[in-house]
Amino acid sequence: YQRRVRERTQTKAVVSTQSTGVFIFVADNYVLSLYRMDSDFAAGEDTAFVNDEISNIIKEAVEATIGGNTYQHNKVNQWTSNVVEQCLNQLTKLSKPFKYIVNCVIMQKNGAGLHMANSCFWDNTTDGSCTVRWENKTMYCIVSIFGLAI
């Protein structure tokens, strides 16, 4: 139940209650969205960002994509794309009211340093993040997922 409009609109929000649920219309400068909020999205674990669940999704995607391979520079772009796509596909199947951001870094184990930092301004009660570091003998793979409640 999401509808997008590309033309410029004014900022406004309208809430409407019907027998099938609550519809929230939100319009900003470029997007008009229609969200259907009903018992499927009741407060609780069904709509929570569960780190264990997200961590398992990441680990499965990395294992399926990279598994026991050795580092190969010419395959890194393909591997990172596959890990990100698999994570997003599995996250979408959860049917939770989140927008997701997935980031994947693959680095050869050669003694070089890698420093990463993430910072977010969000609602700690609804939004969340999960980062998993996976490694084998020849490479590191670091995947971060951010979930922003809709």
mmCIF file of C-alpha atoms in Angstrom:
data_model
loop_
_atom_site.group_PDB
_atom_site.id
_atom_site.type_symbol
_atom_site.label_atom_id
_atom_site.label_comp_id
_atom_site.label_asym_id
_atom_site.label_seq_id
_atom_site.Cartn_x
_atom_site.Cartn_y
_atom_site.Cartn_z
ATOM 1 C CA TYR A 1 0.000 0.000 0.000
ATOM 2 C CA GLN A 2 2.615 2.509 -0.953
ATOM 3 C CA ARG A 3 2.084 5.031 -3.717
ATOM 4 C CA ARG A 4 4.643 7.515 -4.955
ATOM 5 C CA VAL A 5 4.062 10.733 -6.881
ATOM 6 C CA ARG A 6 7.005 12.373 -8.641
ATOM 7 C CA GLU A 7 5.678 15.914 -8.959
ATOM 8 C CA ARG A 8 6.386 18.512 -6.301
ATOM 9 C CA THR A 9 3.782 18.670 -3.512
ATOM 10 C CA GLN A 10 3.295 20.571 -0.299
ATOM 11 C CA THR A 11 4.261 19.053 3.048
ATOM 12 C CA LYS A 12 1.251 17.627 4.868
ATOM 13 C CA ALA A 13 0.039 14.537 6.686
ATOM 14 C CA VAL A 14 -3.516 13.197 6.835
ATOM 15 C CA VAL A 15 -4.683 10.310 8.998
ATOM 16 C CA SER A 16 -7.851 8.428 8.095
ATOM 17 C CA THR A 17 -9.438 5.542 10.018
ATOM 18 C CA GLN A 18 -11.489 2.957 8.150
ATOM 19 C CA SER A 19 -12.884 -0.408 9.134
ATOM 20 C CA THR A 20 -9.909 -2.198 7.536
ATOM 21 C CA GLY A 21 -7.249 -0.177 9.338
ATOM 22 C CA VAL A 22 -5.638 3.207 9.620
ATOM 23 C CA PHE A 23 -4.341 4.877 6.488
ATOM 24 C CA ILE A 24 -1.675 7.529 6.800
ATOM 25 C CA PHE A 25 -1.043 9.873 3.881
ATOM 26 C CA VAL A 26 2.307 11.616 4.056
ATOM 27 C CA ALA A 27 3.419 14.118 1.461
ATOM 28 C CA ASP A 28 6.724 15.925 1.302
ATOM 29 C CA ASN A 29 8.393 17.924 -1.468
ATOM 30 C CA TYR A 30 8.742 14.996 -3.871
ATOM 31 C CA VAL A 31 6.994 11.888 -2.567
ATOM 32 C CA LEU A 32 3.411 11.065 -1.659
ATOM 33 C CA SER A 33 3.182 7.804 0.246
ATOM 34 C CA LEU A 34 0.210 5.771 1.391
ATOM 35 C CA TYR A 35 0.813 3.410 4.271
ATOM 36 C CA ARG A 36 -1.700 0.905 5.562
ATOM 37 C CA MET A 37 -1.282 0.283 9.267
ATOM 38 C CA ASP A 38 -3.295 -2.625 10.638
ATOM 39 C CA SER A 39 -2.973 -5.578 12.995
ATOM 40 C CA ASP A 40 -0.112 -7.017 10.906
ATOM 41 C CA PHE A 41 2.011 -4.124 12.105
ATOM 42 C CA ALA A 42 1.056 -4.102 15.765
ATOM 43 C CA ALA A 43 3.676 -2.897 18.207
ATOM 44 C CA GLY A 44 6.107 -5.546 19.358
ATOM 45 C CA GLU A 45 8.508 -8.080 17.932
ATOM 46 C CA ASP A 46 6.779 -8.138 14.522
ATOM 47 C CA THR A 47 7.895 -4.561 13.882
ATOM 48 C CA ALA A 48 11.131 -4.558 15.868
ATOM 49 C CA PHE A 49 14.635 -4.481 14.426
ATOM 50 C CA VAL A 50 15.950 -7.794 15.803
ATOM 51 C CA ASN A 51 19.764 -7.928 15.682
ATOM 52 C CA ASP A 52 19.964 -11.740 15.871
ATOM 53 C CA GLU A 53 17.612 -12.089 12.916
ATOM 54 C CA ILE A 54 19.547 -9.511 10.868
ATOM 55 C CA SER A 55 22.899 -11.042 11.839
ATOM 56 C CA ASN A 56 21.757 -14.451 10.559
ATOM 57 C CA ILE A 57 20.665 -12.904 7.262
ATOM 58 C CA ILE A 58 24.091 -11.317 6.836
ATOM 59 C CA LYS A 59 25.999 -14.505 7.701
ATOM 60 C CA GLU A 60 23.908 -16.606 5.314
ATOM 61 C CA ALA A 61 24.390 -14.118 2.470
ATOM 62 C CA VAL A 62 28.161 -13.939 2.971
ATOM 63 C CA GLU A 63 28.562 -17.717 3.273
ATOM 64 C CA ALA A 64 26.444 -18.320 0.160
ATOM 65 C CA THR A 65 28.340 -15.723 -1.860
ATOM 66 C CA ILE A 66 31.936 -16.035 -0.702
ATOM 67 C CA GLY A 67 31.996 -19.304 1.239
ATOM 68 C CA GLY A 68 35.402 -20.973 0.959
ATOM 69 C CA ASN A 69 36.707 -18.833 -1.912
ATOM 70 C CA THR A 70 40.113 -17.202 -1.773
ATOM 71 C CA TYR A 71 40.467 -13.452 -2.366
ATOM 72 C CA GLN A 72 40.311 -12.585 -6.063
ATOM 73 C CA HIS A 73 40.442 -8.901 -6.918
ATOM 74 C CA ASN A 74 38.454 -9.346 -10.141
ATOM 75 C CA LYS A 75 35.504 -10.927 -8.255
ATOM 76 C CA VAL A 76 35.180 -8.453 -5.365
ATOM 77 C CA ASN A 77 32.675 -6.176 -7.149
ATOM 78 C CA GLN A 78 30.473 -9.156 -7.987
ATOM 79 C CA TRP A 79 30.720 -10.536 -4.448
ATOM 80 C CA THR A 80 29.829 -7.240 -2.754
ATOM 81 C CA SER A 81 26.860 -6.743 -5.084
ATOM 82 C CA ASN A 82 25.625 -10.285 -4.463
ATOM 83 C CA VAL A 83 25.931 -9.976 -0.669
ATOM 84 C CA VAL A 84 23.999 -6.682 -0.675
ATOM 85 C CA GLU A 85 21.289 -8.018 -2.998
ATOM 86 C CA GLN A 86 20.833 -11.238 -1.017
ATOM 87 C CA CYS A 87 20.569 -9.297 2.244
ATOM 88 C CA LEU A 88 17.983 -6.918 0.775
ATOM 89 C CA ASN A 89 15.967 -9.815 -0.659
ATOM 90 C CA GLN A 90 15.844 -11.568 2.713
ATOM 91 C CA LEU A 91 15.056 -8.326 4.567
ATOM 92 C CA THR A 92 12.172 -7.657 2.192
ATOM 93 C CA LYS A 93 10.771 -11.135 2.891
ATOM 94 C CA LEU A 94 10.511 -10.223 6.589
ATOM 95 C CA SER A 95 7.691 -7.799 5.640
ATOM 96 C CA LYS A 96 8.585 -5.371 8.390
ATOM 97 C CA PRO A 97 7.880 -1.628 8.115
ATOM 98 C CA PHE A 98 11.498 -0.576 7.582
ATOM 99 C CA LYS A 99 13.626 1.104 4.981
ATOM 100 C CA TYR A 100 16.986 -0.657 4.835
ATOM 101 C CA ILE A 101 20.503 0.461 4.016
ATOM 102 C CA VAL A 102 23.051 -2.297 3.369
ATOM 103 C CA ASN A 103 26.787 -1.690 3.130
ATOM 104 C CA CYS A 104 29.399 -4.357 2.295
ATOM 105 C CA VAL A 105 33.197 -4.086 2.362
ATOM 106 C CA ILE A 106 35.526 -6.892 1.244
ATOM 107 C CA MET A 107 39.220 -6.512 1.993
ATOM 108 C CA GLN A 108 42.175 -8.756 1.300
ATOM 109 C CA LYS A 109 44.110 -9.968 4.349
ATOM 110 C CA ASN A 110 47.515 -8.468 3.662
ATOM 111 C CA GLY A 111 48.362 -6.643 6.876
ATOM 112 C CA ALA A 112 46.835 -3.299 5.866
ATOM 113 C CA GLY A 113 44.568 -1.470 8.303
ATOM 114 C CA LEU A 114 40.920 -0.665 7.761
ATOM 115 C CA HIS A 115 39.004 1.816 9.895
ATOM 116 C CA MET A 116 35.259 2.283 9.563
ATOM 117 C CA ALA A 117 32.808 4.461 11.424
ATOM 118 C CA ASN A 118 29.051 4.916 11.159
ATOM 119 C CA SER A 119 26.909 7.594 12.702
ATOM 120 C CA CYS A 120 23.149 7.949 12.608
ATOM 121 C CA PHE A 121 20.598 10.448 13.849
ATOM 122 C CA TRP A 122 17.445 8.444 14.444
ATOM 123 C CA ASP A 123 14.869 7.178 16.901
ATOM 124 C CA ASN A 124 16.579 4.608 19.148
ATOM 125 C CA THR A 125 13.234 3.074 20.092
ATOM 126 C CA THR A 126 12.315 2.030 16.527
ATOM 127 C CA ASP A 127 15.445 2.114 14.345
ATOM 128 C CA GLY A 128 18.482 -0.139 14.549
ATOM 129 C CA SER A 129 21.708 -1.347 13.010
ATOM 130 C CA CYS A 130 23.686 -4.564 12.832
ATOM 131 C CA THR A 131 27.289 -5.087 11.699
ATOM 132 C CA VAL A 132 28.895 -8.482 11.111
ATOM 133 C CA ARG A 133 32.580 -9.149 10.425
ATOM 134 C CA TRP A 134 33.211 -12.388 8.553
ATOM 135 C CA GLU A 135 36.649 -13.672 7.637
ATOM 136 C CA ASN A 136 38.520 -16.566 6.126
ATOM 137 C CA LYS A 137 42.254 -17.118 5.489
ATOM 138 C CA THR A 138 42.495 -14.575 2.664
ATOM 139 C CA MET A 139 39.892 -11.845 3.245
ATOM 140 C CA TYR A 140 37.581 -9.919 5.541
ATOM 141 C CA CYS A 141 33.965 -9.118 4.745
ATOM 142 C CA ILE A 142 32.201 -6.476 6.836
ATOM 143 C CA VAL A 143 28.468 -5.956 6.312
ATOM 144 C CA SER A 144 26.372 -3.274 8.018
ATOM 145 C CA ILE A 145 22.587 -3.036 7.832
ATOM 146 C CA PHE A 146 20.599 -0.052 9.041
ATOM 147 C CA GLY A 147 16.851 -0.365 9.559
ATOM 148 C CA LEU A 148 14.800 2.849 9.630
ATOM 149 C CA ALA A 149 11.206 2.457 10.738
ATOM 150 C CA ILE A 150 8.555 3.780 8.364
#
